JSON list of C-alpha atoms in Angstrom, two decimals:
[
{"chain": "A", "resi": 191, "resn": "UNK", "atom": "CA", "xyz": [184.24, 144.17, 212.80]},
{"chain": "A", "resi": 192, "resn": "UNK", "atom": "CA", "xyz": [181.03, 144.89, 214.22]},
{"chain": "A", "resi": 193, "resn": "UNK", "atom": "CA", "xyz": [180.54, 144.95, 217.87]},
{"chain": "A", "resi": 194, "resn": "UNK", "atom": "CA", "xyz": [177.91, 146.23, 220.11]},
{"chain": "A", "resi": 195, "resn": "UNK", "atom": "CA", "xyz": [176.74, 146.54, 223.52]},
{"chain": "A", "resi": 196, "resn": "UNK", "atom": "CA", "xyz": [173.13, 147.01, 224.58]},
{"chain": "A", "resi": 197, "resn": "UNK", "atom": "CA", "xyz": [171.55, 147.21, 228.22]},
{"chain": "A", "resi": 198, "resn": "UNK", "atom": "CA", "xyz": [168.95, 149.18, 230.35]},
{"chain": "A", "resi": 199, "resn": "UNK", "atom": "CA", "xyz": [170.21, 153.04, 231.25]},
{"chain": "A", "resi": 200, "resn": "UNK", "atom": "CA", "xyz": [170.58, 153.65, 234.73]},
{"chain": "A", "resi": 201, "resn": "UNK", "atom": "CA", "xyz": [169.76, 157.04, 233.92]},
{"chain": "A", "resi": 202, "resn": "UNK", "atom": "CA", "xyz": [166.11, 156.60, 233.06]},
{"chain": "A", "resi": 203, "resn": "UNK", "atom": "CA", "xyz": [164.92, 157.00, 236.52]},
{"chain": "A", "resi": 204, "resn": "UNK", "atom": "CA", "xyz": [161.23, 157.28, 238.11]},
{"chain": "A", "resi": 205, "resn": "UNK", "atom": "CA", "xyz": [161.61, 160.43, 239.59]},
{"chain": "A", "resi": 206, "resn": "UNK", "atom": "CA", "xyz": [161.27, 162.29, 236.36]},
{"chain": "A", "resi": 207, "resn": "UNK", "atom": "CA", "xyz": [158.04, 163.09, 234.12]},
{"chain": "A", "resi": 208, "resn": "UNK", "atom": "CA", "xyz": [158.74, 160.74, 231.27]},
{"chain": "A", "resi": 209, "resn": "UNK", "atom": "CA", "xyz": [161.81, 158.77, 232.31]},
{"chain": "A", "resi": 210, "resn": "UNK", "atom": "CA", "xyz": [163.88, 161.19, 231.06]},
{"chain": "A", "resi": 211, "resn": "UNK", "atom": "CA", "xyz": [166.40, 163.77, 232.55]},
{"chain": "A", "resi": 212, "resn": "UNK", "atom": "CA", "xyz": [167.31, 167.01, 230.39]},
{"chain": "A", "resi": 213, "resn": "UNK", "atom": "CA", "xyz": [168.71, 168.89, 233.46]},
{"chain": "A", "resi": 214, "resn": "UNK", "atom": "CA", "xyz": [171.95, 170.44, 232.81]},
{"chain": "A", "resi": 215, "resn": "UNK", "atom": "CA", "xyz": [173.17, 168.83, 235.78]},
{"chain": "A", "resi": 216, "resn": "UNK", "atom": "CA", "xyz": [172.99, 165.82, 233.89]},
{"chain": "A", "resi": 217, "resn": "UNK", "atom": "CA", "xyz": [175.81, 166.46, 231.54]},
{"chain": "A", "resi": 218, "resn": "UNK", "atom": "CA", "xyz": [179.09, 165.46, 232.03]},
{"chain": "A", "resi": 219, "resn": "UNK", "atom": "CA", "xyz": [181.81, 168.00, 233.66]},
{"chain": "A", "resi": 220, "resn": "UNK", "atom": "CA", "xyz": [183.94, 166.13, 231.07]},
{"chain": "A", "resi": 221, "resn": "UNK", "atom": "CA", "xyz": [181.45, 166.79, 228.12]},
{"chain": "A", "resi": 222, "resn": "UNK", "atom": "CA", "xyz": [182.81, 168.77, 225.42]},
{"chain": "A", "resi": 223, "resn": "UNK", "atom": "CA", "xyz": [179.84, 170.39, 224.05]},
{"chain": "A", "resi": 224, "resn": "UNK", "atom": "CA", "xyz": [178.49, 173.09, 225.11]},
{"chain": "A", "resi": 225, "resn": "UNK", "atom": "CA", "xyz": [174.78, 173.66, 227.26]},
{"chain": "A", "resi": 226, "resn": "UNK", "atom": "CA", "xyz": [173.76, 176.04, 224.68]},
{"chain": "A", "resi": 227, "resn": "UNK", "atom": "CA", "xyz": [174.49, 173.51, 221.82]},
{"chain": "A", "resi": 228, "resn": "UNK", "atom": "CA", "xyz": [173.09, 170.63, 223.82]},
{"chain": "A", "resi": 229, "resn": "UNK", "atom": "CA", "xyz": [169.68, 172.94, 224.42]},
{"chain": "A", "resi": 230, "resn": "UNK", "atom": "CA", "xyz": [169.31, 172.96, 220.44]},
{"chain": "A", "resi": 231, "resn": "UNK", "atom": "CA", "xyz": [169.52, 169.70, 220.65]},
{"chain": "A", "resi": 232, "resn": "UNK", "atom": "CA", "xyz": [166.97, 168.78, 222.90]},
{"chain": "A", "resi": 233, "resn": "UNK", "atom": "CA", "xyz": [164.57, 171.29, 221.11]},
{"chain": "A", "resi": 234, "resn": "UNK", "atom": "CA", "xyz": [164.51, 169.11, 217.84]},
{"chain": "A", "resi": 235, "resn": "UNK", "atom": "CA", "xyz": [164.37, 165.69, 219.42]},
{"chain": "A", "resi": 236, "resn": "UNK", "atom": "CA", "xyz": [161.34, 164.42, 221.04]},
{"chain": "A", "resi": 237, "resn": "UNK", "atom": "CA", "xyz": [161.40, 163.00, 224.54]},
{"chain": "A", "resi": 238, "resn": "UNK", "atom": "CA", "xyz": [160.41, 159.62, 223.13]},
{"chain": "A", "resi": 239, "resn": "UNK", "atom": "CA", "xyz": [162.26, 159.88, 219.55]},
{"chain": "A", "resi": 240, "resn": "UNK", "atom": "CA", "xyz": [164.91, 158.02, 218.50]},
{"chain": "A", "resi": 241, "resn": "UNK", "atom": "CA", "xyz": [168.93, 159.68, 218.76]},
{"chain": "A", "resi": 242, "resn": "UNK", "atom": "CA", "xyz": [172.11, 158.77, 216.71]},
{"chain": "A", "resi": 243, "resn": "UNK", "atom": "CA", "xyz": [175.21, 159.88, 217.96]},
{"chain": "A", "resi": 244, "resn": "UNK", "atom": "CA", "xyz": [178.40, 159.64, 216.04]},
{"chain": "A", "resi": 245, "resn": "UNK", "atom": "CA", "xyz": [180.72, 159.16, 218.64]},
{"chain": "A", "resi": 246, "resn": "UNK", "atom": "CA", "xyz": [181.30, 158.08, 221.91]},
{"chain": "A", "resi": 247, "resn": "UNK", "atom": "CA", "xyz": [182.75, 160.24, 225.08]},
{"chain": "A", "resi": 248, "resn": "UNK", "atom": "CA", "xyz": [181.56, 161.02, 228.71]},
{"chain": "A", "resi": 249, "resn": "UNK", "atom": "CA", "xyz": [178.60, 162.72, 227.19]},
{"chain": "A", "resi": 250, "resn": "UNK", "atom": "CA", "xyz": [177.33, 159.61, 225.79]},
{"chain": "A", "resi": 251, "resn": "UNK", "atom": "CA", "xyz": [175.42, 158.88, 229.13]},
{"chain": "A", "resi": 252, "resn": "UNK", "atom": "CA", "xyz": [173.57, 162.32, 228.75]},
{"chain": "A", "resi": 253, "resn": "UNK", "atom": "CA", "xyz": [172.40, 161.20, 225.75]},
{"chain": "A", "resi": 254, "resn": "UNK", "atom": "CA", "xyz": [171.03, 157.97, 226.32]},
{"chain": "A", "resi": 255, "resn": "UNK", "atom": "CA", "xyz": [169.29, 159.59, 229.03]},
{"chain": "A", "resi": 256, "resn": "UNK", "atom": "CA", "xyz": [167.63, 162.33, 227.74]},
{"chain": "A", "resi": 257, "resn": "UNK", "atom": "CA", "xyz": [164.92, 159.89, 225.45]},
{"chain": "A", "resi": 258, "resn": "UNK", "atom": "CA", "xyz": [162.82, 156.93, 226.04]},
{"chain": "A", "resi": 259, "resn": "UNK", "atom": "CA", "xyz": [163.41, 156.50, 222.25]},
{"chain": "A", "resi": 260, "resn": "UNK", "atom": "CA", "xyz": [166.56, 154.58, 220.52]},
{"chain": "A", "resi": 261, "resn": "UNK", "atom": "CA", "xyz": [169.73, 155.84, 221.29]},
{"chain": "A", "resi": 262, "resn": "UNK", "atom": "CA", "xyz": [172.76, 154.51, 219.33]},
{"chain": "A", "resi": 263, "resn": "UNK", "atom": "CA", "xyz": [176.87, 155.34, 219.28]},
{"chain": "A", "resi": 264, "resn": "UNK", "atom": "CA", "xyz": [178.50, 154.71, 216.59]},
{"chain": "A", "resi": 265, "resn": "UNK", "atom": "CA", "xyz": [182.36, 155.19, 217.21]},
{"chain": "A", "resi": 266, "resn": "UNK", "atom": "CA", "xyz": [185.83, 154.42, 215.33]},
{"chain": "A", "resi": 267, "resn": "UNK", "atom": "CA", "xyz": [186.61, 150.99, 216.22]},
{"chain": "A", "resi": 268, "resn": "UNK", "atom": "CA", "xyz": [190.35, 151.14, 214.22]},
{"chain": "A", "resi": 269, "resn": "UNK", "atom": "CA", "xyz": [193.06, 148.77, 216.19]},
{"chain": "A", "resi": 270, "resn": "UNK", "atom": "CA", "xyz": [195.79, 150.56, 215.17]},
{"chain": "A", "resi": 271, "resn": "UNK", "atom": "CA", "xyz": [195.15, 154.40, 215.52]},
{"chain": "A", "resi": 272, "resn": "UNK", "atom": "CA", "xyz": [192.75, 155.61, 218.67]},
{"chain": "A", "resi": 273, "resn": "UNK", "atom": "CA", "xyz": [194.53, 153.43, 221.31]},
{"chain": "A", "resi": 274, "resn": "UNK", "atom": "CA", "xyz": [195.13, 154.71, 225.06]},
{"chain": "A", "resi": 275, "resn": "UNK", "atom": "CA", "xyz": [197.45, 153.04, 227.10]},
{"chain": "A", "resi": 276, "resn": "UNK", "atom": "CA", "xyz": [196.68, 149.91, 224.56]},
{"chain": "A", "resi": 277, "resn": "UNK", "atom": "CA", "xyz": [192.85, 149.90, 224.34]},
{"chain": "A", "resi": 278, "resn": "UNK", "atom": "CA", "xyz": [190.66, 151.35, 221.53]},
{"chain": "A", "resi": 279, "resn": "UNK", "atom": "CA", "xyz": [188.72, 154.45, 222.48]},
{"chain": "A", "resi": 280, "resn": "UNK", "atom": "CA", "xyz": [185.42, 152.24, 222.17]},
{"chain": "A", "resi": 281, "resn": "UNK", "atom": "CA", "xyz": [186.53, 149.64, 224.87]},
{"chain": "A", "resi": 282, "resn": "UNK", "atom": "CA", "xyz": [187.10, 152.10, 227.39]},
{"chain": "A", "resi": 283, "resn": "UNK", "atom": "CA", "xyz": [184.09, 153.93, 226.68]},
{"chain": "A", "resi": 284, "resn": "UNK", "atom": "CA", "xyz": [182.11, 150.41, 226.88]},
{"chain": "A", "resi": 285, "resn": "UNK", "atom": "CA", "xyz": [183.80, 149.68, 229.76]},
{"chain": "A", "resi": 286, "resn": "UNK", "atom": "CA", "xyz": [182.95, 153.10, 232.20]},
{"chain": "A", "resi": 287, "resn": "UNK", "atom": "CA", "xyz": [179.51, 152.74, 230.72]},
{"chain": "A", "resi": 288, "resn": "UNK", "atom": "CA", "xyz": [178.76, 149.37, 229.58]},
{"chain": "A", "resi": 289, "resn": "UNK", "atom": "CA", "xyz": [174.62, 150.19, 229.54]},
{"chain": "A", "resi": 290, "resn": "UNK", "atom": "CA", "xyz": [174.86, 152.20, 226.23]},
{"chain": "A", "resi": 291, "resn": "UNK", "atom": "CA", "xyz": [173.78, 150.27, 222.43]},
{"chain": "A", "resi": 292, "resn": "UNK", "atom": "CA", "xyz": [177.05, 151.41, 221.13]},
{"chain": "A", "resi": 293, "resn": "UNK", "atom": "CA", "xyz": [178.73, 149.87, 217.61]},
{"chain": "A", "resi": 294, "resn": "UNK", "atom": "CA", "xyz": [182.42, 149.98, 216.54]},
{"chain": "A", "resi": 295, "resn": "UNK", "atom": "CA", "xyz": [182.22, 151.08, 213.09]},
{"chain": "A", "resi": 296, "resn": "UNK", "atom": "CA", "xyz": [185.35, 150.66, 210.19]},
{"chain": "A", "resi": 297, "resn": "UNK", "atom": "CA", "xyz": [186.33, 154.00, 208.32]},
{"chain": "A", "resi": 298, "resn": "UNK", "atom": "CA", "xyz": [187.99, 153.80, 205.06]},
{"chain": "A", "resi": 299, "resn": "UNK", "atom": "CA", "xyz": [189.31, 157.13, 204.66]},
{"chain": "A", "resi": 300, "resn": "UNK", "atom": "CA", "xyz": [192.25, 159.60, 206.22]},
{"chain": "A", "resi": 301, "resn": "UNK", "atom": "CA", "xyz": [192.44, 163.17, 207.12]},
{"chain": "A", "resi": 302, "resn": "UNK", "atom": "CA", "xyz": [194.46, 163.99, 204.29]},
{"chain": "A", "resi": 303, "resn": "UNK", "atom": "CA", "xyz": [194.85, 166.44, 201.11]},
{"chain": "A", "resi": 304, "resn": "UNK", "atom": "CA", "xyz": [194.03, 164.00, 198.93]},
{"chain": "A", "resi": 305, "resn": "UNK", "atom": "CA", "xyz": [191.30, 162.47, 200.54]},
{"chain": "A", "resi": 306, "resn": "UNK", "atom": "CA", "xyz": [189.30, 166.00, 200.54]},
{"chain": "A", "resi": 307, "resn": "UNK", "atom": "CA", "xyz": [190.28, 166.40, 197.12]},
{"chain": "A", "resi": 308, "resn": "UNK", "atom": "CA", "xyz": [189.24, 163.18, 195.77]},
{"chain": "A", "resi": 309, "resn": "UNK", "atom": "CA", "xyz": [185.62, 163.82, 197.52]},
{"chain": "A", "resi": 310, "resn": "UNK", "atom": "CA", "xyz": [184.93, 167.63, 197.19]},
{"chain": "A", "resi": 311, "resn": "UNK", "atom": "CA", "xyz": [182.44, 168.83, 194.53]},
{"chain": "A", "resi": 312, "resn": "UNK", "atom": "CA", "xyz": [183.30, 165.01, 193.22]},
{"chain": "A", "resi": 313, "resn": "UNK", "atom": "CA", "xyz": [179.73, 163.29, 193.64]},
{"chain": "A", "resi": 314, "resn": "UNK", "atom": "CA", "xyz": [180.34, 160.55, 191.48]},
{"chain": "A", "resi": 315, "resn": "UNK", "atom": "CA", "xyz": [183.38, 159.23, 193.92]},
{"chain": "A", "resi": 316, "resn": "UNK", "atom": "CA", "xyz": [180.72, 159.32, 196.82]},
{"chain": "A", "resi": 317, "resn": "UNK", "atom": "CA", "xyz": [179.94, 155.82, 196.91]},
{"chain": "A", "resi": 318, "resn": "UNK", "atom": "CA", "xyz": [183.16, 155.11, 198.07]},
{"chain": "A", "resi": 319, "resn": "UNK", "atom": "CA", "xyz": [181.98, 156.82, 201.30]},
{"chain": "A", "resi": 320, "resn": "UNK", "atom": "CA", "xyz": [179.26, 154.06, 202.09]},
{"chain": "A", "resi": 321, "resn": "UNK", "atom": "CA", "xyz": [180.10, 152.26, 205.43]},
{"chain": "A", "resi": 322, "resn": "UNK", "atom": "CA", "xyz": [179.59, 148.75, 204.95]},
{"chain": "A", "resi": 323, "resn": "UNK", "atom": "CA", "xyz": [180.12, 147.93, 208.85]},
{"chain": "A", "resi": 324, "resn": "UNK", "atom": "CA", "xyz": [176.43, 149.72, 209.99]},
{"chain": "A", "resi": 325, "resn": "UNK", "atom": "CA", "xyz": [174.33, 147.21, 211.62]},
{"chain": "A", "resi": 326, "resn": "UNK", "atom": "CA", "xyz": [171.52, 147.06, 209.61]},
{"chain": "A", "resi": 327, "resn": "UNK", "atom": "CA", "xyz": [169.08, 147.92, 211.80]},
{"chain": "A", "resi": 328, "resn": "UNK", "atom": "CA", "xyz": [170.59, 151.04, 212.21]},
{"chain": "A", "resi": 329, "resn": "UNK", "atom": "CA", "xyz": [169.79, 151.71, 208.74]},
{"chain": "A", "resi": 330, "resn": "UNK", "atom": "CA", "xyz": [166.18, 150.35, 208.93]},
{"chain": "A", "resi": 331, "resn": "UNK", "atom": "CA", "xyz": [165.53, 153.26, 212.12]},
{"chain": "A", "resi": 332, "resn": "UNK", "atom": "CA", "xyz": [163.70, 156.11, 211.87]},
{"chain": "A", "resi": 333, "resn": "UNK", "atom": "CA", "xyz": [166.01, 158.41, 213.34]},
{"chain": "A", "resi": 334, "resn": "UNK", "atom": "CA", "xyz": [164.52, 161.96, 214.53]},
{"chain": "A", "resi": 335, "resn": "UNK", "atom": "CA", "xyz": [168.02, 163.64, 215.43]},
{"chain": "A", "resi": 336, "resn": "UNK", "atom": "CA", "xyz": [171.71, 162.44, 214.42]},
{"chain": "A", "resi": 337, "resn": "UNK", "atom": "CA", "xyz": [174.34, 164.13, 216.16]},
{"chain": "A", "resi": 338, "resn": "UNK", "atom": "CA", "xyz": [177.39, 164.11, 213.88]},
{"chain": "A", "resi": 339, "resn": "UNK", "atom": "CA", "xyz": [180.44, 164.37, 216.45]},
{"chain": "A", "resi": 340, "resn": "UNK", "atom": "CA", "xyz": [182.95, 161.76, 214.91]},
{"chain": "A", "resi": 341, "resn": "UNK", "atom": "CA", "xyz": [185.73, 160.11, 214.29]},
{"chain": "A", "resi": 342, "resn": "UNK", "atom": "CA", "xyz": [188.33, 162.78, 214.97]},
{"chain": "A", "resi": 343, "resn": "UNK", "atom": "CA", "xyz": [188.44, 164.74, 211.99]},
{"chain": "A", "resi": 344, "resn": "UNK", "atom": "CA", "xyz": [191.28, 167.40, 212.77]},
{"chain": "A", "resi": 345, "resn": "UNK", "atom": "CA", "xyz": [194.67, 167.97, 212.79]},
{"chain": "A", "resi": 346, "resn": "UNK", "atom": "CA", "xyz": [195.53, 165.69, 209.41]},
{"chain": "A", "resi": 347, "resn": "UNK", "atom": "CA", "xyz": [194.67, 162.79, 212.09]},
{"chain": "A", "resi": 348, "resn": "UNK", "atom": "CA", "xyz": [192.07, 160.29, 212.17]},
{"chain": "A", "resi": 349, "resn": "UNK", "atom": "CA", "xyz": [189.48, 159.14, 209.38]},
{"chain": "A", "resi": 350, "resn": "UNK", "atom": "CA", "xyz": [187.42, 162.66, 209.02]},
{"chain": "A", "resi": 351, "resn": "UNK", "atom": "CA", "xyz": [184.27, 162.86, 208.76]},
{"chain": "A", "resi": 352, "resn": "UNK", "atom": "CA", "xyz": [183.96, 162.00, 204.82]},
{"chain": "A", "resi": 353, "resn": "UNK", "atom": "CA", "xyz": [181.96, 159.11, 205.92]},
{"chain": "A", "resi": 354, "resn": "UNK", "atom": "CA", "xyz": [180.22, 159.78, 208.45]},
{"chain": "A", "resi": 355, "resn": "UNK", "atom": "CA", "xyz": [178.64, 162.88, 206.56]},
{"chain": "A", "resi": 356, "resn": "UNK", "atom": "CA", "xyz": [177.96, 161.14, 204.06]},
{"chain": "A", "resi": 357, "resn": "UNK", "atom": "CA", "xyz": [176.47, 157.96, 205.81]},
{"chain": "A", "resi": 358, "resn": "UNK", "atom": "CA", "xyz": [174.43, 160.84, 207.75]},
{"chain": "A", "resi": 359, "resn": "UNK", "atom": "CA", "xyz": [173.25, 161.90, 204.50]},
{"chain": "A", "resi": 360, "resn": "UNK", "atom": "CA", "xyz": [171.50, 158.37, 203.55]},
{"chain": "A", "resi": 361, "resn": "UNK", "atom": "CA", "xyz": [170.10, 157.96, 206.91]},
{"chain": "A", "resi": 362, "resn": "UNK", "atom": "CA", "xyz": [168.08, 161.17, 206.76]},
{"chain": "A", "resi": 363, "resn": "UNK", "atom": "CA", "xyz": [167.05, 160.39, 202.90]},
{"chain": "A", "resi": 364, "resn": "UNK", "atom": "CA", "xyz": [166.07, 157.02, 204.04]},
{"chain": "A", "resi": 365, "resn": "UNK", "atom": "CA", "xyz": [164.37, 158.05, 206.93]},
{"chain": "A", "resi": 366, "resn": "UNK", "atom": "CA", "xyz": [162.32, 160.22, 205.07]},
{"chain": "A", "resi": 367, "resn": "UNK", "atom": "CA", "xyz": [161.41, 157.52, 202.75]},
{"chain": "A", "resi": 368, "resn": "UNK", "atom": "CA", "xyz": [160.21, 155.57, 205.57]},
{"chain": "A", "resi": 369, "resn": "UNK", "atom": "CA", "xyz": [158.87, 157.45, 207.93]},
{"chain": "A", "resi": 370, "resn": "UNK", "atom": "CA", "xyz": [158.00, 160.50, 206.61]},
{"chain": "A", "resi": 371, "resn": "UNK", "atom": "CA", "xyz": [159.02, 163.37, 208.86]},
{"chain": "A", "resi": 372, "resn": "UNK", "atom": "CA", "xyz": [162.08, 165.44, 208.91]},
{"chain": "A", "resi": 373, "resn": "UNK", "atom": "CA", "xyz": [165.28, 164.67, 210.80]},
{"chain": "A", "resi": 374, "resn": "UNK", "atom": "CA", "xyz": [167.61, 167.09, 212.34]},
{"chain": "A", "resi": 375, "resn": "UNK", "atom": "CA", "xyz": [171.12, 166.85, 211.88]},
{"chain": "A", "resi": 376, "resn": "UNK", "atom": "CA", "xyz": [173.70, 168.68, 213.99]},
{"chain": "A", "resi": 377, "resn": "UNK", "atom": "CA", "xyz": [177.52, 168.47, 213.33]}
]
């Protein structure tokens, strides 16, 4: 189930310092995060470190633009929930901005009662969360910021964020491990 797309940015361009832009007038009208947010962001990650971004939107161009590091999108790729007009979110996405390294990713879990029950204060169901479907090389990266922002995790629909917390929560303790210097995390 794993699919991926990977080419140059468009955004990188020469007339900047670095090759990056972090100009608000960067950032998507469509985005739905706000400046203030976004300028937290940018604090914590360096303009050549390396950026994981659960999701994928019509920020996601922002993003890939605002590093000379890796930047990777991980987003729901279910077939059966997350369709418009008959296409997953991720194809669209892929499609209006086919430059990004962006993964579909399988979630196990649902936005329901029992879901949060069976994981709250229950550590020792937590391996269930692991996400089998990560490229591994996105486990082998030293990340310096993961932006948690997915799947949908409201409303009793989608997968919530069970995983994806979790999964977040390896990352950084392998990371760590690895490289040796702290990771910032924003949800």
């Amino acid at each position: 189930n794993l699919q991926s797309v990977k080419n140059v940015s468009p955004f990188l361009t020469s007339n900047t310092t670095q090759g990056v832009i972090r100009d608000k007038s960067a950032l998507s009208r469509n985005a739905q995060i706000g400046w203030n947010q976004v300028q937290k962001i940018l604090e914590a990650l360096p303009e050549n470190g390396n950026l994981l971004v659960w999701g994928l939107g019509n920020d996601s161009p922002f993003w890939d633009g605002v590093t000379t590091g890796r930047v990777v999108f991980l987003e729901d790729g279910d077939m059966t929930t997350n369709l418009i007009q008959g296409k997953r979110w991720f194809d669209l996405m892929i499609e209006k901005y086919p430059h990004l390294e962006a993964y579909a990713v399988h979630y196990t879990t649902k936005n329901n009662d029992a879901m949060y029950n069976r994981f709250y204060s229950h550590a020792e169901n937590w391996k269930h969360l692991e996400m089998q479907s990560l490229p591994k090389d996105v486990l082998e990266t030293c990340w310096d910021v993961i932006l948690l922002d997915a799947p949908l995790g409201c409303c009793g629909l989608g997968p919530a964020r069970f995983q994806s917390i979790y999964m977040t929560k390896l990352l950084v303790n392998r990371s760590i491990s690895m490289c040796g210097r702290l990771i910032h995390v924003f949800v």
